Protein backbone atom coordinates (compact mmCIF):
# COMPACT_ATOMS: atom_id res chain seq x y z
CA UNK A 1 0.00 0.00 0.00
CA UNK A 2 0.96 3.64 0.24
CA UNK A 3 3.34 3.90 3.13
CA UNK A 4 6.38 5.96 3.89
CA UNK A 5 7.82 5.60 7.37
CA UNK A 6 10.78 6.77 9.40
CA UNK A 7 13.07 4.75 11.64
CA UNK A 8 13.47 7.34 14.42
CA UNK A 9 11.06 10.03 15.60
CA UNK A 10 13.76 12.26 17.15
CA UNK A 11 17.43 12.92 16.48
CA UNK A 12 19.80 15.04 18.59
CA UNK A 13 23.04 16.16 16.97
CA UNK A 14 25.99 18.24 18.11
CA UNK A 15 26.33 21.51 16.22
CA UNK A 16 28.90 21.08 13.47
CA UNK A 17 28.45 17.32 13.20
CA UNK A 18 26.77 15.60 10.29
CA UNK A 19 23.14 14.48 10.61
CA UNK A 20 21.67 11.39 9.00
CA UNK A 21 17.92 10.91 8.85
CA UNK A 22 16.62 7.58 7.59
CA UNK A 23 13.38 6.60 5.92
CA UNK A 24 11.84 3.37 4.65
CA UNK A 25 9.19 3.15 1.97
CA UNK A 26 6.99 0.22 1.02
CA UNK A 27 5.81 0.92 -2.53
CA UNK A 28 8.41 -0.60 -4.82
CA UNK A 29 6.79 1.16 -7.79
CA UNK A 30 7.57 4.62 -6.37
CA UNK A 31 9.85 6.52 -8.70
CA UNK A 32 10.17 9.96 -7.13
CA UNK A 33 11.11 10.89 -3.58
CA UNK A 34 11.35 14.21 -1.78
CA UNK A 35 12.71 15.43 1.53
CA UNK A 36 10.90 18.31 3.23
CA UNK A 37 11.87 20.47 6.20
CA UNK A 38 9.14 21.89 8.40
CA UNK A 39 9.91 24.54 10.98
CA UNK A 40 7.50 25.38 13.76
CA UNK A 41 4.52 27.36 12.49
CA UNK A 42 5.45 26.97 8.84
CA UNK A 43 4.50 24.74 5.96
CA UNK A 44 6.84 22.06 4.61
CA UNK A 45 9.77 23.39 2.60
CA UNK A 46 11.29 21.42 -0.26
CA UNK A 47 14.91 20.43 0.42
CA UNK A 48 15.96 17.93 -2.22
CA UNK A 49 14.48 15.25 -4.43
CA UNK A 50 15.66 12.12 -6.18
CA UNK A 51 14.29 9.91 -8.93
CA UNK A 52 14.47 6.16 -8.80
CA UNK A 53 17.00 6.00 -11.65
CA UNK A 54 19.56 7.61 -9.32
CA UNK A 55 21.09 6.41 -6.08
CA UNK A 56 22.61 9.67 -4.88
CA UNK A 57 21.95 13.36 -5.30
CA UNK A 58 23.74 16.28 -3.69
CA UNK A 59 22.64 19.77 -2.89
CA UNK A 60 24.06 22.52 -0.76
CA UNK A 61 25.11 20.77 2.49
CA UNK A 62 22.55 18.02 1.86
CA UNK A 63 22.80 14.63 0.20
CA UNK A 64 20.03 12.14 -0.44
CA UNK A 65 20.82 8.44 -0.87
CA UNK A 66 18.37 5.96 -2.34
CA UNK A 67 18.71 2.20 -1.96
CA UNK A 68 15.99 0.62 -4.04
CA UNK A 69 17.01 -2.91 -3.09
CA UNK A 70 15.97 -2.40 0.53
CA UNK A 71 13.58 0.50 -0.17
CA UNK A 72 15.49 2.94 1.99
CA UNK A 73 16.13 6.67 1.76
CA UNK A 74 18.44 8.82 3.80
CA UNK A 75 19.07 12.52 4.14
CA UNK A 76 22.53 13.63 5.17
CA UNK A 77 23.09 17.17 6.40
CA UNK A 78 26.71 18.26 6.60
CA UNK A 79 27.99 20.53 9.38
CA UNK A 80 24.63 20.80 11.10
CA UNK A 81 23.68 24.32 12.17
CA UNK A 82 21.11 25.63 14.67
CA UNK A 83 18.95 26.70 11.72
CA UNK A 84 18.62 23.06 10.72
CA UNK A 85 16.42 22.38 13.74
CA UNK A 86 13.08 21.25 12.34
CA UNK A 87 10.98 18.22 11.54
CA UNK A 88 12.12 16.42 8.42
CA UNK A 89 9.74 14.39 6.27
CA UNK A 90 10.54 11.97 3.54
CA UNK A 91 7.84 11.70 0.94
CA UNK A 92 6.93 9.90 -2.25
CA UNK A 93 4.54 10.97 -4.95
CA UNK A 94 1.62 9.23 -6.57
CA UNK A 95 0.24 10.35 -9.92
CA UNK A 96 -3.04 12.23 -10.14
CA UNK A 97 -3.17 12.46 -13.92
CA UNK A 98 -2.27 15.31 -16.26
CA UNK A 99 1.28 14.98 -14.92
CA UNK A 100 0.16 16.18 -11.47
CA UNK A 101 1.01 14.24 -8.31
CA UNK A 102 -0.04 14.03 -4.70
CA UNK A 103 2.59 13.81 -2.02
CA UNK A 104 2.52 10.96 0.48
CA UNK A 105 4.37 12.08 3.61
CA UNK A 106 5.97 9.97 6.31
CA UNK A 107 5.46 10.80 9.98
CA UNK A 108 8.60 12.92 10.39
CA UNK A 109 11.85 13.05 12.37
CA UNK A 110 12.50 15.95 14.70
CA UNK A 111 16.11 17.13 14.47
CA UNK A 112 17.45 19.07 17.45
CA UNK A 113 20.89 20.65 17.62
CA UNK A 114 23.02 20.65 20.76
CA UNK A 115 25.31 23.70 21.13
CA UNK B 1 6.30 38.09 -0.47
CA UNK B 2 5.18 36.12 -3.51
CA UNK B 3 4.76 32.73 -1.80
CA UNK B 4 1.56 30.87 -1.00
CA UNK B 5 -0.53 32.69 1.59
CA UNK B 6 -3.30 31.35 3.79
CA UNK B 7 -5.87 33.09 5.94
CA UNK B 8 -6.63 33.01 8.73
CA UNK B 9 -3.49 31.57 10.34
CA UNK B 10 -5.43 30.40 13.37
CA UNK B 11 -9.11 29.66 13.89
CA UNK B 12 -10.85 28.56 17.07
CA UNK B 13 -14.44 27.51 16.69
CA UNK B 14 -17.09 25.67 18.64
CA UNK B 15 -18.25 22.25 17.58
CA UNK B 16 -21.07 22.47 15.08
CA UNK B 17 -20.02 25.80 13.58
CA UNK B 18 -18.99 26.27 9.96
CA UNK B 19 -15.53 27.58 9.06
CA UNK B 20 -13.96 28.73 5.81
CA UNK B 21 -10.27 29.03 4.99
CA UNK B 22 -8.69 30.85 2.07
CA UNK B 23 -5.56 30.04 0.07
CA UNK B 24 -3.84 32.36 -2.39
CA UNK B 25 -1.38 30.38 -4.51
CA UNK B 26 1.75 31.66 -6.16
CA UNK B 27 0.73 33.85 -9.05
CA UNK B 28 0.26 31.91 -12.31
CA UNK B 29 0.45 28.50 -10.61
CA UNK B 30 -2.35 26.55 -12.21
CA UNK B 31 -2.37 23.68 -9.71
CA UNK B 32 -3.56 23.99 -6.13
CA UNK B 33 -3.64 21.33 -3.43
CA UNK B 34 -5.12 21.07 0.06
CA UNK B 35 -3.56 18.88 2.75
CA UNK B 36 -4.41 18.27 6.40
CA UNK B 37 -1.79 17.74 9.10
CA UNK B 38 -2.47 16.51 12.62
CA UNK B 39 0.01 16.87 15.45
CA UNK B 40 3.09 14.72 15.04
CA UNK B 41 2.07 13.45 11.62
CA UNK B 42 2.92 14.31 8.07
CA UNK B 43 0.43 16.17 5.90
CA UNK B 44 -2.28 14.10 4.18
CA UNK B 45 -3.64 14.91 0.75
CA UNK B 46 -7.25 16.15 0.63
CA UNK B 47 -7.96 17.54 -2.82
CA UNK B 48 -6.45 19.06 -5.96
CA UNK B 49 -7.43 21.67 -8.53
CA UNK B 50 -6.11 22.29 -11.98
CA UNK B 51 -7.22 25.82 -12.77
CA UNK B 52 -10.85 25.94 -11.57
CA UNK B 53 -11.53 22.21 -11.96
CA UNK B 54 -11.43 20.00 -8.88
CA UNK B 55 -9.89 16.83 -10.29
CA UNK B 56 -9.22 14.65 -7.27
CA UNK B 57 -10.72 14.23 -3.81
CA UNK B 58 -9.40 12.02 -1.05
CA UNK B 59 -11.64 9.72 0.94
CA UNK B 60 -10.58 11.88 3.90
CA UNK B 61 -12.74 14.66 2.47
CA UNK B 62 -16.13 13.89 3.98
CA UNK B 63 -19.40 15.44 2.82
CA UNK B 64 -18.94 18.19 5.39
CA UNK B 65 -15.91 19.46 3.50
CA UNK B 66 -16.12 21.45 0.30
CA UNK B 67 -13.42 23.20 -1.67
CA UNK B 68 -13.74 25.68 -4.48
CA UNK B 69 -11.48 27.58 -6.83
CA UNK B 70 -14.00 29.63 -8.78
CA UNK B 71 -11.69 31.69 -10.96
CA UNK B 72 -8.70 29.41 -11.03
CA UNK B 73 -6.77 31.66 -8.66
CA UNK B 74 -7.52 31.62 -4.90
CA UNK B 75 -9.27 28.67 -3.27
CA UNK B 76 -11.52 28.24 -0.26
CA UNK B 77 -11.98 25.21 1.96
CA UNK B 78 -15.19 25.10 3.99
CA UNK B 79 -15.95 22.71 6.81
CA UNK B 80 -19.57 22.49 7.87
CA UNK B 81 -20.77 21.35 11.29
CA UNK B 82 -17.22 21.11 12.62
CA UNK B 83 -16.26 18.23 14.90
CA UNK B 84 -13.40 17.98 17.37
CA UNK B 85 -11.71 15.53 15.06
CA UNK B 86 -11.42 18.29 12.45
CA UNK B 87 -8.83 20.05 14.63
CA UNK B 88 -5.66 20.11 12.54
CA UNK B 89 -3.41 22.28 10.41
CA UNK B 90 -4.84 22.80 6.93
CA UNK B 91 -2.10 23.36 4.38
CA UNK B 92 -2.38 24.66 0.86
CA UNK B 93 0.23 24.15 -1.84
CA UNK B 94 0.54 25.24 -5.43
CA UNK B 95 2.58 24.19 -8.42
CA UNK B 96 3.14 25.19 -12.00
CA UNK B 97 2.16 22.27 -14.19
CA UNK B 98 4.67 22.91 -16.90
CA UNK B 99 7.73 22.89 -14.66
CA UNK B 100 7.06 19.61 -12.88
CA UNK B 101 5.90 18.35 -9.56
CA UNK B 102 7.43 20.74 -7.03
CA UNK B 103 4.72 21.95 -4.73
CA UNK B 104 5.18 25.12 -2.68
CA UNK B 105 3.39 25.11 0.65
CA UNK B 106 1.75 27.94 2.51
CA UNK B 107 2.08 28.45 6.28
CA UNK B 108 -1.21 26.70 7.00
CA UNK B 109 -4.35 27.49 8.96
CA UNK B 110 -4.48 25.90 12.39
CA UNK B 111 -8.04 24.94 13.31
CA UNK B 112 -9.06 24.18 16.88
CA UNK B 113 -12.56 22.89 17.46
CA UNK B 114 -13.68 23.13 21.09
CSV table of C-alpha atoms in Angstrom, one decimal:
chain,number,residue,atom,x,y,z
A,1,UNK,CA,0.0,0.0,0.0
A,2,UNK,CA,1.0,3.6,0.2
A,3,UNK,CA,3.3,3.9,3.1
A,4,UNK,CA,6.4,6.0,3.9
A,5,UNK,CA,7.8,5.6,7.4
A,6,UNK,CA,10.8,6.8,9.4
A,7,UNK,CA,13.1,4.8,11.6
A,8,UNK,CA,13.5,7.3,14.4
A,9,UNK,CA,11.1,10.0,15.6
A,10,UNK,CA,13.8,12.3,17.1
A,11,UNK,CA,17.4,12.9,16.5
A,12,UNK,CA,19.8,15.0,18.6
A,13,UNK,CA,23.0,16.2,17.0
A,14,UNK,CA,26.0,18.2,18.1
A,15,UNK,CA,26.3,21.5,16.2
A,16,UNK,CA,28.9,21.1,13.5
A,17,UNK,CA,28.5,17.3,13.2
A,18,UNK,CA,26.8,15.6,10.3
A,19,UNK,CA,23.1,14.5,10.6
A,20,UNK,CA,21.7,11.4,9.0
A,21,UNK,CA,17.9,10.9,8.8
A,22,UNK,CA,16.6,7.6,7.6
A,23,UNK,CA,13.4,6.6,5.9
A,24,UNK,CA,11.8,3.4,4.6
A,25,UNK,CA,9.2,3.1,2.0
A,26,UNK,CA,7.0,0.2,1.0
A,27,UNK,CA,5.8,0.9,-2.5
A,28,UNK,CA,8.4,-0.6,-4.8
A,29,UNK,CA,6.8,1.2,-7.8
A,30,UNK,CA,7.6,4.6,-6.4
A,31,UNK,CA,9.9,6.5,-8.7
A,32,UNK,CA,10.2,10.0,-7.1
A,33,UNK,CA,11.1,10.9,-3.6
A,34,UNK,CA,11.4,14.2,-1.8
A,35,UNK,CA,12.7,15.4,1.5
A,36,UNK,CA,10.9,18.3,3.2
A,37,UNK,CA,11.9,20.5,6.2
A,38,UNK,CA,9.1,21.9,8.4
A,39,UNK,CA,9.9,24.5,11.0
A,40,UNK,CA,7.5,25.4,13.8
A,41,UNK,CA,4.5,27.4,12.5
A,42,UNK,CA,5.5,27.0,8.8
A,43,UNK,CA,4.5,24.7,6.0
A,44,UNK,CA,6.8,22.1,4.6
A,45,UNK,CA,9.8,23.4,2.6
A,46,UNK,CA,11.3,21.4,-0.3
A,47,UNK,CA,14.9,20.4,0.4
A,48,UNK,CA,16.0,17.9,-2.2
A,49,UNK,CA,14.5,15.3,-4.4
A,50,UNK,CA,15.7,12.1,-6.2
A,51,UNK,CA,14.3,9.9,-8.9
A,52,UNK,CA,14.5,6.2,-8.8
A,53,UNK,CA,17.0,6.0,-11.6
A,54,UNK,CA,19.6,7.6,-9.3
A,55,UNK,CA,21.1,6.4,-6.1
A,56,UNK,CA,22.6,9.7,-4.9
A,57,UNK,CA,21.9,13.4,-5.3
A,58,UNK,CA,23.7,16.3,-3.7
A,59,UNK,CA,22.6,19.8,-2.9
A,60,UNK,CA,24.1,22.5,-0.8
A,61,UNK,CA,25.1,20.8,2.5
A,62,UNK,CA,22.5,18.0,1.9
A,63,UNK,CA,22.8,14.6,0.2
A,64,UNK,CA,20.0,12.1,-0.4
A,65,UNK,CA,20.8,8.4,-0.9
A,66,UNK,CA,18.4,6.0,-2.3
A,67,UNK,CA,18.7,2.2,-2.0
A,68,UNK,CA,16.0,0.6,-4.0
A,69,UNK,CA,17.0,-2.9,-3.1
A,70,UNK,CA,16.0,-2.4,0.5
A,71,UNK,CA,13.6,0.5,-0.2
A,72,UNK,CA,15.5,2.9,2.0
A,73,UNK,CA,16.1,6.7,1.8
A,74,UNK,CA,18.4,8.8,3.8
A,75,UNK,CA,19.1,12.5,4.1
A,76,UNK,CA,22.5,13.6,5.2
A,77,UNK,CA,23.1,17.2,6.4
A,78,UNK,CA,26.7,18.3,6.6
A,79,UNK,CA,28.0,20.5,9.4
A,80,UNK,CA,24.6,20.8,11.1
A,81,UNK,CA,23.7,24.3,12.2
A,82,UNK,CA,21.1,25.6,14.7
A,83,UNK,CA,19.0,26.7,11.7
A,84,UNK,CA,18.6,23.1,10.7
A,85,UNK,CA,16.4,22.4,13.7
A,86,UNK,CA,13.1,21.3,12.3
A,87,UNK,CA,11.0,18.2,11.5
A,88,UNK,CA,12.1,16.4,8.4
A,89,UNK,CA,9.7,14.4,6.3
A,90,UNK,CA,10.5,12.0,3.5
A,91,UNK,CA,7.8,11.7,0.9
A,92,UNK,CA,6.9,9.9,-2.2
A,93,UNK,CA,4.5,11.0,-4.9
A,94,UNK,CA,1.6,9.2,-6.6
A,95,UNK,CA,0.2,10.3,-9.9
A,96,UNK,CA,-3.0,12.2,-10.1
A,97,UNK,CA,-3.2,12.5,-13.9
A,98,UNK,CA,-2.3,15.3,-16.3
A,99,UNK,CA,1.3,15.0,-14.9
A,100,UNK,CA,0.2,16.2,-11.5
A,101,UNK,CA,1.0,14.2,-8.3
A,102,UNK,CA,0.0,14.0,-4.7
A,103,UNK,CA,2.6,13.8,-2.0
A,104,UNK,CA,2.5,11.0,0.5
A,105,UNK,CA,4.4,12.1,3.6
A,106,UNK,CA,6.0,10.0,6.3
A,107,UNK,CA,5.5,10.8,10.0
A,108,UNK,CA,8.6,12.9,10.4
A,109,UNK,CA,11.8,13.1,12.4
A,110,UNK,CA,12.5,16.0,14.7
A,111,UNK,CA,16.1,17.1,14.5
A,112,UNK,CA,17.4,19.1,17.4
A,113,UNK,CA,20.9,20.6,17.6
A,114,UNK,CA,23.0,20.7,20.8
A,115,UNK,CA,25.3,23.7,21.1
B,1,UNK,CA,6.3,38.1,-0.5
B,2,UNK,CA,5.2,36.1,-3.5
B,3,UNK,CA,4.8,32.7,-1.8
B,4,UNK,CA,1.6,30.9,-1.0
B,5,UNK,CA,-0.5,32.7,1.6
B,6,UNK,CA,-3.3,31.3,3.8
B,7,UNK,CA,-5.9,33.1,5.9
B,8,UNK,CA,-6.6,33.0,8.7
B,9,UNK,CA,-3.5,31.6,10.3
B,10,UNK,CA,-5.4,30.4,13.4
B,11,UNK,CA,-9.1,29.7,13.9
B,12,UNK,CA,-10.8,28.6,17.1
B,13,UNK,CA,-14.4,27.5,16.7
B,14,UNK,CA,-17.1,25.7,18.6
B,15,UNK,CA,-18.3,22.3,17.6
B,16,UNK,CA,-21.1,22.5,15.1
B,17,UNK,CA,-20.0,25.8,13.6
B,18,UNK,CA,-19.0,26.3,10.0
B,19,UNK,CA,-15.5,27.6,9.1
B,20,UNK,CA,-14.0,28.7,5.8
B,21,UNK,CA,-10.3,29.0,5.0
B,22,UNK,CA,-8.7,30.8,2.1
B,23,UNK,CA,-5.6,30.0,0.1
B,24,UNK,CA,-3.8,32.4,-2.4
B,25,UNK,CA,-1.4,30.4,-4.5
B,26,UNK,CA,1.7,31.7,-6.2
B,27,UNK,CA,0.7,33.8,-9.1
B,28,UNK,CA,0.3,31.9,-12.3
B,29,UNK,CA,0.5,28.5,-10.6
B,30,UNK,CA,-2.4,26.5,-12.2
B,31,UNK,CA,-2.4,23.7,-9.7
B,32,UNK,CA,-3.6,24.0,-6.1
B,33,UNK,CA,-3.6,21.3,-3.4
B,34,UNK,CA,-5.1,21.1,0.1
B,35,UNK,CA,-3.6,18.9,2.8
B,36,UNK,CA,-4.4,18.3,6.4
B,37,UNK,CA,-1.8,17.7,9.1
B,38,UNK,CA,-2.5,16.5,12.6
B,39,UNK,CA,0.0,16.9,15.4
B,40,UNK,CA,3.1,14.7,15.0
B,41,UNK,CA,2.1,13.5,11.6
B,42,UNK,CA,2.9,14.3,8.1
B,43,UNK,CA,0.4,16.2,5.9
B,44,UNK,CA,-2.3,14.1,4.2
B,45,UNK,CA,-3.6,14.9,0.7
B,46,UNK,CA,-7.2,16.1,0.6
B,47,UNK,CA,-8.0,17.5,-2.8
B,48,UNK,CA,-6.5,19.1,-6.0
B,49,UNK,CA,-7.4,21.7,-8.5
B,50,UNK,CA,-6.1,22.3,-12.0
B,51,UNK,CA,-7.2,25.8,-12.8
B,52,UNK,CA,-10.9,25.9,-11.6
B,53,UNK,CA,-11.5,22.2,-12.0
B,54,UNK,CA,-11.4,20.0,-8.9
B,55,UNK,CA,-9.9,16.8,-10.3
B,56,UNK,CA,-9.2,14.7,-7.3
B,57,UNK,CA,-10.7,14.2,-3.8
B,58,UNK,CA,-9.4,12.0,-1.0
B,59,UNK,CA,-11.6,9.7,0.9
B,60,UNK,CA,-10.6,11.9,3.9
B,61,UNK,CA,-12.7,14.7,2.5
B,62,UNK,CA,-16.1,13.9,4.0
B,63,UNK,CA,-19.4,15.4,2.8
B,64,UNK,CA,-18.9,18.2,5.4
B,65,UNK,CA,-15.9,19.5,3.5
B,66,UNK,CA,-16.1,21.4,0.3
B,67,UNK,CA,-13.4,23.2,-1.7
B,68,UNK,CA,-13.7,25.7,-4.5
B,69,UNK,CA,-11.5,27.6,-6.8
B,70,UNK,CA,-14.0,29.6,-8.8
B,71,UNK,CA,-11.7,31.7,-11.0
B,72,UNK,CA,-8.7,29.4,-11.0
B,73,UNK,CA,-6.8,31.7,-8.7
B,74,UNK,CA,-7.5,31.6,-4.9
B,75,UNK,CA,-9.3,28.7,-3.3
B,76,UNK,CA,-11.5,28.2,-0.3
B,77,UNK,CA,-12.0,25.2,2.0
B,78,UNK,CA,-15.2,25.1,4.0
B,79,UNK,CA,-15.9,22.7,6.8
B,80,UNK,CA,-19.6,22.5,7.9
B,81,UNK,CA,-20.8,21.4,11.3
B,82,UNK,CA,-17.2,21.1,12.6
B,83,UNK,CA,-16.3,18.2,14.9
B,84,UNK,CA,-13.4,18.0,17.4
B,85,UNK,CA,-11.7,15.5,15.1
B,86,UNK,CA,-11.4,18.3,12.5
B,87,UNK,CA,-8.8,20.1,14.6
B,88,UNK,CA,-5.7,20.1,12.5
B,89,UNK,CA,-3.4,22.3,10.4
B,90,UNK,CA,-4.8,22.8,6.9
B,91,UNK,CA,-2.1,23.4,4.4
B,92,UNK,CA,-2.4,24.7,0.9
B,93,UNK,CA,0.2,24.1,-1.8
B,94,UNK,CA,0.5,25.2,-5.4
B,95,UNK,CA,2.6,24.2,-8.4
B,96,UNK,CA,3.1,25.2,-12.0
B,97,UNK,CA,2.2,22.3,-14.2
B,98,UNK,CA,4.7,22.9,-16.9
B,99,UNK,CA,7.7,22.9,-14.7
B,100,UNK,CA,7.1,19.6,-12.9
B,101,UNK,CA,5.9,18.4,-9.6
B,102,UNK,CA,7.4,20.7,-7.0
B,103,UNK,CA,4.7,22.0,-4.7
B,104,UNK,CA,5.2,25.1,-2.7
B,105,UNK,CA,3.4,25.1,0.6
B,106,UNK,CA,1.8,27.9,2.5
B,107,UNK,CA,2.1,28.4,6.3
B,108,UNK,CA,-1.2,26.7,7.0
B,109,UNK,CA,-4.4,27.5,9.0
B,110,UNK,CA,-4.5,25.9,12.4
B,111,UNK,CA,-8.0,24.9,13.3
B,112,UNK,CA,-9.1,24.2,16.9
B,113,UNK,CA,-12.6,22.9,17.5
B,114,UNK,CA,-13.7,23.1,21.1
